[in-house]
């Protein structure tokens, strides 16, 4: 475990140190996004932070390849180098989008090609949980692998709308999944696991970048960063299926997270949910699935009254609830975990809806006060009827009657 913590520290430290330099480079080459109607920030901010995270990842993996405990993961297998090559390619594709705003079809095609290349390099779904662990055929394995990588890349990209949101959610998912992969790796003699290594490095680069990306952000991760994070966490979950041996691993071991093929969806539940809702919403309006709007989960959080920091922290809480809740089933009875998750969900729901409820109560109170004031104004502006209502008018009438009587005499 100490080796993994050291790798995470290396990844985070390098990312934190290199990010200011990347920010200056992004400004120099024009990788500064204009403020669009759907954006939350009001000041043009440089992007391309994914390059800093990529450098942090590569340095951490270089250190890992020289450490005796995990150096064997880089010998006799092409997985590590396939993952790194794919990370470079996916980051370059994202940098191109940060610079030139690529067409979404072109970007999606590039993601698919890179995913197929990585799957061809050995990062594939090996077993499918159909009642028991079943070995997948090469063609099915490559297809499922490419689909999962592309889906996760775009899920993280969709949720990257507030400072620190995407990096925090991926870090939380990486921590939860890192514990799970470490638990699975205990069945091996050395405890060494490429999935765990990728997870701890991923958490490190997220934390290192988050120190510069907290609101107000000095640098955005851009597509180069969001695509890289989605790619890495999916590769880690896919690699982990190589540790599930049908002859030795019972279904109950991996059922706490339902099945290996759904692990990216679990640890990235909020981004996947946001992506699915956005696609359904846009298709129902006859728009492209990639058509931008201001209806994402984080936009809704701001609309009901949360600050940027408050919305990010609450969404982190939901991500932690789902990620860690599924992992806790490994160590505690299911009933206890479900009760704890329900209690935590109620607390998070209260915090989520508190600004909306507070604003609605204030509106109702204001409406009641205004209605009461309006009634008072109407009550005082309408004069009462009757001969004695106005003493002055009554006296005048009496004098007029007396005068008429005298005139008659």
CSV table of C-alpha atoms in Angstrom, one decimal:
chain,number,residue,atom,x,y,z
A,1,UNK,CA,0.0,0.0,0.0
A,2,UNK,CA,2.8,2.4,0.8
A,3,UNK,CA,4.1,2.0,-2.8
A,4,UNK,CA,0.7,3.0,-4.2
A,5,UNK,CA,0.6,6.0,-1.9
A,6,UNK,CA,4.0,7.0,-3.1
A,7,UNK,CA,2.9,6.7,-6.8
A,8,UNK,CA,-0.2,8.8,-6.0
A,9,UNK,CA,2.0,11.5,-4.4
A,10,UNK,CA,4.4,11.6,-7.4
A,11,UNK,CA,1.5,11.9,-9.8
A,12,UNK,CA,-0.2,14.6,-7.8
A,13,UNK,CA,3.0,16.6,-7.1
A,14,UNK,CA,4.2,16.6,-10.7
A,15,UNK,CA,0.7,17.7,-11.9
A,16,UNK,CA,0.5,20.4,-9.3
A,17,UNK,CA,4.0,21.7,-10.2
A,18,UNK,CA,3.6,21.6,-14.0
A,19,UNK,CA,0.1,23.1,-14.1
A,20,UNK,CA,1.2,26.8,-13.9
A,21,UNK,CA,3.6,26.2,-16.8
A,22,UNK,CA,0.8,24.6,-18.9
A,23,UNK,CA,-1.4,27.6,-18.1
A,24,UNK,CA,1.2,29.9,-19.6
A,25,UNK,CA,1.6,27.7,-22.7
A,26,UNK,CA,-2.2,27.6,-23.2
A,27,UNK,CA,-2.4,31.4,-23.1
A,28,UNK,CA,0.6,31.7,-25.5
A,29,UNK,CA,-0.9,29.3,-28.1
A,30,UNK,CA,-4.4,30.6,-27.8
A,31,UNK,CA,-6.1,27.7,-26.0
A,32,UNK,CA,-8.4,30.1,-24.2
A,33,UNK,CA,-12.1,29.5,-24.4
A,34,UNK,CA,-14.5,32.3,-25.1
A,35,UNK,CA,-17.3,32.8,-22.6
A,36,UNK,CA,-20.3,31.1,-24.1
A,37,UNK,CA,-24.0,31.4,-23.2
A,38,UNK,CA,-24.0,28.0,-21.5
A,39,UNK,CA,-20.8,28.7,-19.5
A,40,UNK,CA,-20.9,29.5,-15.8
A,41,UNK,CA,-17.6,31.4,-15.7
A,42,UNK,CA,-17.6,35.1,-16.8
A,43,UNK,CA,-14.0,35.6,-17.6
A,44,UNK,CA,-12.1,33.9,-20.5
A,45,UNK,CA,-10.0,31.2,-18.9
A,46,UNK,CA,-7.2,29.1,-20.5
A,47,UNK,CA,-7.8,25.4,-20.9
A,48,UNK,CA,-5.7,22.4,-21.9
A,49,UNK,CA,-5.1,21.3,-18.3
A,50,UNK,CA,-5.2,17.7,-19.5
A,51,UNK,CA,-1.6,18.1,-20.7
A,52,UNK,CA,-0.5,18.7,-17.1
A,53,UNK,CA,-2.3,15.6,-15.9
A,54,UNK,CA,-0.8,13.5,-18.7
A,55,UNK,CA,2.7,14.6,-17.7
A,56,UNK,CA,1.9,13.7,-14.1
A,57,UNK,CA,0.7,10.3,-15.1
A,58,UNK,CA,3.7,9.5,-17.3
A,59,UNK,CA,6.2,10.5,-14.6
A,60,UNK,CA,4.3,8.4,-12.0
A,61,UNK,CA,4.2,5.4,-14.4
A,62,UNK,CA,8.0,5.8,-15.1
A,63,UNK,CA,8.7,5.7,-11.4
A,64,UNK,CA,6.4,2.7,-11.0
A,65,UNK,CA,8.2,0.8,-13.8
A,66,UNK,CA,11.5,1.1,-11.7
A,67,UNK,CA,10.1,0.0,-8.4
A,68,UNK,CA,10.6,-3.7,-7.5
A,69,UNK,CA,7.1,-4.2,-6.0
A,70,UNK,CA,5.3,-3.3,-9.3
A,71,UNK,CA,8.0,-3.3,-11.9
A,72,UNK,CA,6.9,-6.8,-13.0
A,73,UNK,CA,3.6,-5.3,-14.3
A,74,UNK,CA,5.6,-3.7,-17.1
A,75,UNK,CA,7.5,-6.9,-18.1
A,76,UNK,CA,5.9,-9.5,-20.3
A,77,UNK,CA,2.7,-7.5,-20.9
A,78,UNK,CA,1.8,-4.7,-23.3
A,79,UNK,CA,-1.1,-3.4,-21.3
A,80,UNK,CA,0.8,-0.7,-19.5
A,81,UNK,CA,2.3,0.7,-22.7
A,82,UNK,CA,-1.0,0.4,-24.5
A,83,UNK,CA,-2.7,2.4,-21.8
A,84,UNK,CA,0.0,5.1,-21.9
A,85,UNK,CA,-0.1,5.2,-25.7
A,86,UNK,CA,-3.8,5.6,-25.7
A,87,UNK,CA,-3.6,8.3,-23.0
A,88,UNK,CA,-1.2,10.3,-25.1
A,89,UNK,CA,-3.5,10.0,-28.2
A,90,UNK,CA,-6.7,10.8,-26.3
A,91,UNK,CA,-5.0,13.8,-24.7
A,92,UNK,CA,-3.7,15.0,-28.1
A,93,UNK,CA,-7.2,14.7,-29.5
A,94,UNK,CA,-8.6,16.7,-26.6
A,95,UNK,CA,-5.9,19.4,-27.1
A,96,UNK,CA,-6.9,19.7,-30.7
A,97,UNK,CA,-10.4,20.3,-29.6
A,98,UNK,CA,-9.3,22.8,-27.0
A,99,UNK,CA,-7.5,24.7,-29.7
A,100,UNK,CA,-9.9,24.5,-32.7
A,101,UNK,CA,-13.3,23.2,-31.4
A,102,UNK,CA,-13.5,20.1,-33.5
A,103,UNK,CA,-16.7,18.9,-34.9
A,104,UNK,CA,-18.4,16.4,-32.6
A,105,UNK,CA,-18.5,13.7,-35.3
A,106,UNK,CA,-14.8,14.1,-35.9
A,107,UNK,CA,-14.0,14.0,-32.2
A,108,UNK,CA,-16.2,10.9,-31.7
A,109,UNK,CA,-14.6,9.1,-34.6
A,110,UNK,CA,-11.1,9.8,-33.1
A,111,UNK,CA,-12.3,8.5,-29.7
A,112,UNK,CA,-13.5,5.3,-31.3
A,113,UNK,CA,-10.3,4.7,-33.3
A,114,UNK,CA,-8.2,5.2,-30.2
A,115,UNK,CA,-10.4,2.9,-28.2
A,116,UNK,CA,-10.1,0.2,-30.8
A,117,UNK,CA,-6.3,0.6,-30.8
A,118,UNK,CA,-6.1,0.3,-27.1
A,119,UNK,CA,-8.3,-2.8,-27.1
A,120,UNK,CA,-6.1,-4.3,-29.9
A,121,UNK,CA,-3.1,-3.6,-27.6
A,122,UNK,CA,-4.5,-5.9,-25.0
A,123,UNK,CA,-6.8,-3.8,-22.8
A,124,UNK,CA,-10.0,-5.8,-23.2
A,125,UNK,CA,-12.9,-7.1,-21.3
A,126,UNK,CA,-11.8,-10.7,-20.7
A,127,UNK,CA,-14.8,-12.2,-18.8
A,128,UNK,CA,-18.5,-11.5,-19.0
A,129,UNK,CA,-20.7,-12.3,-16.0
A,130,UNK,CA,-23.6,-14.3,-17.6
A,131,UNK,CA,-24.6,-16.3,-14.5
A,132,UNK,CA,-20.9,-17.2,-14.1
A,133,UNK,CA,-17.7,-15.8,-15.6
A,134,UNK,CA,-17.6,-16.5,-19.3
A,135,UNK,CA,-14.7,-15.8,-21.5
A,136,UNK,CA,-15.6,-13.3,-24.2
A,137,UNK,CA,-14.7,-13.8,-27.8
A,138,UNK,CA,-12.1,-11.4,-29.2
A,139,UNK,CA,-14.5,-9.5,-31.5
A,140,UNK,CA,-17.1,-9.1,-28.7
A,141,UNK,CA,-14.4,-8.1,-26.2
A,142,UNK,CA,-13.0,-5.4,-28.5
A,143,UNK,CA,-16.5,-4.1,-29.3
A,144,UNK,CA,-17.6,-3.9,-25.6
A,145,UNK,CA,-14.2,-2.4,-24.6
A,146,UNK,CA,-14.4,0.3,-27.3
A,147,UNK,CA,-18.0,1.2,-26.3
A,148,UNK,CA,-17.2,1.5,-22.6
A,149,UNK,CA,-14.2,3.7,-23.2
A,150,UNK,CA,-16.1,6.0,-25.5
A,151,UNK,CA,-19.1,6.2,-23.2
A,152,UNK,CA,-17.0,7.0,-20.2
A,153,UNK,CA,-14.9,9.6,-22.0
A,154,UNK,CA,-18.0,11.5,-23.0
A,155,UNK,CA,-19.7,11.0,-19.6
A,156,UNK,CA,-16.9,12.8,-17.9
A,157,UNK,CA,-16.8,15.4,-20.7
A,158,UNK,CA,-20.5,16.1,-20.2
A,159,UNK,CA,-20.2,16.7,-16.4
A,160,UNK,CA,-17.2,19.0,-16.7
A,161,UNK,CA,-19.1,22.2,-16.3
A,162,UNK,CA,-18.1,23.6,-12.9
A,163,UNK,CA,-14.6,24.3,-11.4
A,164,UNK,CA,-13.4,21.1,-9.7
A,165,UNK,CA,-16.5,19.0,-10.4
A,166,UNK,CA,-15.1,16.5,-12.9
A,167,UNK,CA,-11.7,16.0,-11.3
A,168,UNK,CA,-13.4,15.6,-7.9
A,169,UNK,CA,-15.9,13.0,-9.1
A,170,UNK,CA,-13.3,11.0,-10.9
A,171,UNK,CA,-11.0,11.1,-7.9
A,172,UNK,CA,-13.8,9.8,-5.6
A,173,UNK,CA,-14.5,7.0,-8.1
A,174,UNK,CA,-10.8,6.3,-8.4
A,175,UNK,CA,-10.4,5.9,-4.6
A,176,UNK,CA,-13.4,3.6,-4.3
A,177,UNK,CA,-12.4,1.5,-7.3
A,178,UNK,CA,-8.8,1.5,-6.1
A,179,UNK,CA,-9.9,-0.1,-2.9
A,180,UNK,CA,-11.9,-2.7,-4.8
A,181,UNK,CA,-9.1,-3.6,-7.2
A,182,UNK,CA,-6.7,-3.9,-4.3
A,183,UNK,CA,-9.1,-6.2,-2.6
A,184,UNK,CA,-9.2,-8.4,-5.8
A,185,UNK,CA,-5.4,-8.3,-6.2
A,186,UNK,CA,-4.9,-9.8,-2.7
A,187,UNK,CA,-5.5,-13.2,-4.4
A,188,UNK,CA,-2.2,-12.8,-6.3
A,189,UNK,CA,1.1,-13.6,-4.6
A,190,UNK,CA,2.6,-10.1,-5.0
A,191,UNK,CA,-0.5,-7.9,-4.5
A,192,UNK,CA,0.6,-6.0,-7.6
A,193,UNK,CA,-2.2,-4.8,-9.8
A,194,UNK,CA,-2.1,-2.6,-12.9
A,195,UNK,CA,-5.7,-1.6,-12.2
A,196,UNK,CA,-4.8,-0.4,-8.7
A,197,UNK,CA,-1.7,1.4,-10.1
A,198,UNK,CA,-3.8,3.2,-12.7
A,199,UNK,CA,-6.3,4.1,-10.0
A,200,UNK,CA,-3.8,5.6,-7.6
A,201,UNK,CA,-2.1,7.6,-10.3
A,202,UNK,CA,-5.5,8.8,-11.5
A,203,UNK,CA,-6.4,10.0,-8.0
A,204,UNK,CA,-3.0,11.7,-7.8
A,205,UNK,CA,-3.3,13.7,-11.0
A,206,UNK,CA,-6.9,14.7,-10.1
A,207,UNK,CA,-5.9,16.0,-6.7
A,208,UNK,CA,-2.9,17.8,-8.1
A,209,UNK,CA,-4.9,19.5,-10.7
A,210,UNK,CA,-7.8,20.3,-8.4
A,211,UNK,CA,-5.6,22.6,-6.3
A,212,UNK,CA,-5.4,24.9,-9.4
A,213,UNK,CA,-9.0,24.2,-10.6
A,214,UNK,CA,-11.0,25.0,-7.5
A,215,UNK,CA,-13.3,28.0,-8.0
A,216,UNK,CA,-12.3,30.4,-9.3
A,217,UNK,CA,-10.2,28.2,-11.5
A,218,UNK,CA,-6.9,29.4,-12.9
A,219,UNK,CA,-7.0,26.8,-15.6
A,220,UNK,CA,-9.6,24.5,-17.1
A,221,UNK,CA,-8.9,20.8,-17.8
A,222,UNK,CA,-10.6,21.2,-21.2
A,223,UNK,CA,-11.5,18.2,-23.4
A,224,UNK,CA,-7.8,17.1,-23.1
A,225,UNK,CA,-8.4,16.6,-19.4
A,226,UNK,CA,-12.0,15.3,-19.2
A,227,UNK,CA,-11.4,12.8,-22.0
A,228,UNK,CA,-8.2,11.6,-20.3
A,229,UNK,CA,-9.9,11.0,-17.0
A,230,UNK,CA,-12.8,9.1,-18.5
A,231,UNK,CA,-10.3,7.0,-20.5
A,232,UNK,CA,-8.1,6.1,-17.6
A,233,UNK,CA,-10.8,5.1,-15.1
A,234,UNK,CA,-12.4,2.9,-17.7
A,235,UNK,CA,-9.1,1.3,-18.6
A,236,UNK,CA,-8.5,0.5,-14.9
A,237,UNK,CA,-11.8,-1.3,-14.6
A,238,UNK,CA,-11.4,-3.2,-17.8
A,239,UNK,CA,-7.9,-4.4,-16.8
A,240,UNK,CA,-9.3,-5.6,-13.5
A,241,UNK,CA,-11.3,-8.3,-15.3
A,242,UNK,CA,-8.0,-10.0,-16.0
A,243,UNK,CA,-7.8,-10.8,-12.3
A,244,UNK,CA,-11.1,-12.6,-12.2
A,245,UNK,CA,-10.3,-16.3,-12.7
A,246,UNK,CA,-13.5,-18.3,-13.3
A,247,UNK,CA,-11.9,-21.3,-11.6
A,248,UNK,CA,-11.1,-19.5,-8.3
A,249,UNK,CA,-13.3,-16.4,-8.0
A,250,UNK,CA,-16.9,-16.9,-7.0
A,251,UNK,CA,-19.6,-14.7,-8.3
A,252,UNK,CA,-20.2,-13.3,-4.8
A,253,UNK,CA,-16.8,-11.6,-5.0
A,254,UNK,CA,-17.7,-9.2,-7.8
A,255,UNK,CA,-21.4,-9.0,-7.3
A,256,UNK,CA,-21.1,-6.2,-4.7
A,257,UNK,CA,-20.5,-4.0,-7.7
A,258,UNK,CA,-22.9,-6.1,-9.8
A,259,UNK,CA,-20.6,-7.1,-12.6
A,260,UNK,CA,-17.2,-5.9,-14.0
A,261,UNK,CA,-18.7,-4.6,-17.2
A,262,UNK,CA,-20.8,-2.1,-15.1
A,263,UNK,CA,-17.9,-0.8,-12.9
A,264,UNK,CA,-17.3,2.4,-15.0
A,265,UNK,CA,-21.0,3.2,-14.7
A,266,UNK,CA,-21.0,2.7,-11.0
A,267,UNK,CA,-17.9,4.9,-10.2
A,268,UNK,CA,-19.1,7.4,-12.8
A,269,UNK,CA,-22.8,7.2,-12.0
A,270,UNK,CA,-23.4,11.0,-12.0
A,271,UNK,CA,-21.6,11.7,-15.3
A,272,UNK,CA,-23.3,8.7,-16.9
A,273,UNK,CA,-26.7,9.8,-15.6
A,274,UNK,CA,-26.1,13.4,-16.8
A,275,UNK,CA,-25.0,12.1,-20.2
A,276,UNK,CA,-28.1,9.9,-20.6
A,277,UNK,CA,-30.5,12.6,-19.6
A,278,UNK,CA,-28.8,15.1,-22.0
A,279,UNK,CA,-29.0,12.7,-24.9
A,280,UNK,CA,-32.7,11.9,-24.3
A,281,UNK,CA,-33.5,15.6,-23.8
A,282,UNK,CA,-31.8,16.7,-27.0
A,283,UNK,CA,-33.1,13.8,-29.2
A,284,UNK,CA,-36.6,14.5,-28.0
A,285,UNK,CA,-36.2,18.1,-29.3
A,286,UNK,CA,-34.9,16.9,-32.6
A,287,UNK,CA,-31.4,18.1,-31.8
A,288,UNK,CA,-27.9,16.5,-32.0
A,289,UNK,CA,-26.9,14.5,-28.9
A,290,UNK,CA,-23.9,16.8,-28.7
A,291,UNK,CA,-25.9,20.0,-28.9
A,292,UNK,CA,-24.9,22.2,-25.9
A,293,UNK,CA,-27.5,23.5,-23.4
A,294,UNK,CA,-27.8,24.7,-19.9
A,295,UNK,CA,-29.8,21.8,-18.5
A,296,UNK,CA,-27.0,19.6,-17.1
A,297,UNK,CA,-27.2,18.6,-13.4
A,298,UNK,CA,-24.7,21.3,-12.4
A,299,UNK,CA,-26.7,23.9,-14.2
A,300,UNK,CA,-29.9,22.8,-12.3
A,301,UNK,CA,-28.0,23.0,-9.0
A,302,UNK,CA,-27.0,26.6,-9.7
A,303,UNK,CA,-30.6,27.4,-10.8
A,304,UNK,CA,-32.1,26.3,-7.6
A,305,UNK,CA,-29.8,28.6,-5.6
A,306,UNK,CA,-26.5,26.8,-4.9
A,307,UNK,CA,-23.2,28.6,-5.2
A,308,UNK,CA,-20.6,27.0,-7.5
A,309,UNK,CA,-18.6,25.6,-4.5
A,310,UNK,CA,-21.8,24.4,-2.8
A,311,UNK,CA,-23.0,22.6,-5.9
A,312,UNK,CA,-19.7,20.9,-6.5
A,313,UNK,CA,-19.5,19.7,-2.9
A,314,UNK,CA,-23.0,18.3,-2.9
A,315,UNK,CA,-22.4,16.5,-6.2
A,316,UNK,CA,-19.2,15.1,-4.8
A,317,UNK,CA,-21.3,13.8,-1.9
A,318,UNK,CA,-23.7,12.0,-4.2
A,319,UNK,CA,-20.8,10.5,-6.2
A,320,UNK,CA,-19.2,9.3,-2.9
A,321,UNK,CA,-22.4,7.8,-1.7
A,322,UNK,CA,-22.8,5.7,-4.9
A,323,UNK,CA,-19.2,4.7,-5.3
A,324,UNK,CA,-18.3,3.9,-1.7
A,325,UNK,CA,-21.8,2.5,-0.9
A,326,UNK,CA,-21.3,-0.2,-3.5
A,327,UNK,CA,-17.8,-1.0,-2.2
A,328,UNK,CA,-18.9,-1.3,1.4
A,329,UNK,CA,-21.0,-4.3,0.5
A,330,UNK,CA,-17.6,-6.2,0.4
A,331,UNK,CA,-17.0,-5.6,4.1
A,332,UNK,CA,-20.4,-5.2,5.8
A,333,UNK,CA,-23.8,-6.9,5.6
A,334,UNK,CA,-26.0,-5.7,2.8
A,335,UNK,CA,-28.8,-4.6,5.0
A,336,UNK,CA,-26.5,-2.3,7.1
A,337,UNK,CA,-25.0,-0.8,4.0
A,338,UNK,CA,-28.5,-0.1,2.5
A,339,UNK,CA,-29.7,1.5,5.7
A,340,UNK,CA,-26.6,3.7,5.8
A,341,UNK,CA,-27.0,4.7,2.1
A,342,UNK,CA,-30.6,5.6,2.6
A,343,UNK,CA,-29.8,7.8,5.6
A,344,UNK,CA,-26.9,9.5,3.7
A,345,UNK,CA,-29.2,9.9,0.7
A,346,UNK,CA,-31.9,11.7,2.8
A,347,UNK,CA,-29.2,14.0,4.3
A,348,UNK,CA,-27.9,14.8,0.8
A,349,UNK,CA,-31.4,15.3,-0.5
A,350,UNK,CA,-32.0,17.9,2.3
A,351,UNK,CA,-28.8,19.8,1.4
A,352,UNK,CA,-29.6,19.5,-2.3
A,353,UNK,CA,-33.1,21.0,-2.0
A,354,UNK,CA,-32.4,23.4,0.9
A,355,UNK,CA,-31.8,26.6,-1.3
A,356,UNK,CA,-34.9,25.9,-3.4
A,357,UNK,CA,-37.1,25.3,-0.3
A,358,UNK,CA,-35.7,28.4,1.3
A,359,UNK,CA,-36.3,30.6,-1.7
A,360,UNK,CA,-39.8,29.3,-2.1
A,361,UNK,CA,-40.6,30.0,1.5
A,362,UNK,CA,-39.2,33.5,1.1
A,363,UNK,CA,-41.4,34.0,-2.0
A,364,UNK,CA,-44.5,32.8,-0.2
A,365,UNK,CA,-43.8,35.1,2.8
A,366,UNK,CA,-43.2,38.1,0.4
A,367,UNK,CA,-46.4,37.4,-1.5
A,368,UNK,CA,-48.3,37.2,1.8
A,369,UNK,CA,-46.9,40.5,3.0
A,370,UNK,CA,-47.6,42.2,-0.3
A,371,UNK,CA,-51.2,40.8,-0.4
A,372,UNK,CA,-51.8,42.1,3.2
A,373,UNK,CA,-50.4,45.5,2.4
A,374,UNK,CA,-52.6,45.7,-0.7
A,375,UNK,CA,-55.7,44.9,1.3
A,376,UNK,CA,-54.8,47.6,3.9
A,377,UNK,CA,-54.5,50.1,1.1
A,378,UNK,CA,-57.8,49.2,-0.5
A,379,UNK,CA,-59.5,49.3,3.0
A,380,UNK,CA,-58.3,52.8,3.7
A,381,UNK,CA,-58.9,54.2,0.3
A,382,UNK,CA,-62.6,53.4,0.1
A,383,UNK,CA,-64.8,55.8,2.2
A,384,UNK,CA,-67.7,54.4,4.3
A,385,UNK,CA,-71.3,55.2,3.2
A,386,UNK,CA,-74.0,56.9,5.4
A,387,UNK,CA,-75.1,60.3,6.6
A,388,UNK,CA,-72.9,60.3,9.6
A,389,UNK,CA,-69.8,59.1,7.8
A,390,UNK,CA,-68.5,62.6,7.2
A,391,UNK,CA,-69.3,65.0,10.1
A,392,UNK,CA,-68.4,68.0,8.0
A,393,UNK,CA,-70.7,67.0,5.2
A,394,UNK,CA,-73.5,66.3,7.7
A,395,UNK,CA,-73.2,69.7,9.4
A,396,UNK,CA,-73.3,71.4,6.0
A,397,UNK,CA,-76.4,69.6,5.1
A,398,UNK,CA,-78.1,70.5,8.4
A,399,UNK,CA,-77.3,74.2,7.9
A,400,UNK,CA,-78.7,74.1,4.3
A,401,UNK,CA,-81.9,72.6,5.7
A,402,UNK,CA,-82.3,75.3,8.3
A,403,UNK,CA,-81.7,78.0,5.7
A,404,UNK,CA,-84.4,76.6,3.5
A,405,UNK,CA,-86.8,76.5,6.4
A,406,UNK,CA,-86.2,80.1,7.2
A,407,UNK,CA,-86.6,81.1,3.5
A,408,UNK,CA,-89.9,79.3,3.5
A,409,UNK,CA,-91.1,81.3,6.4
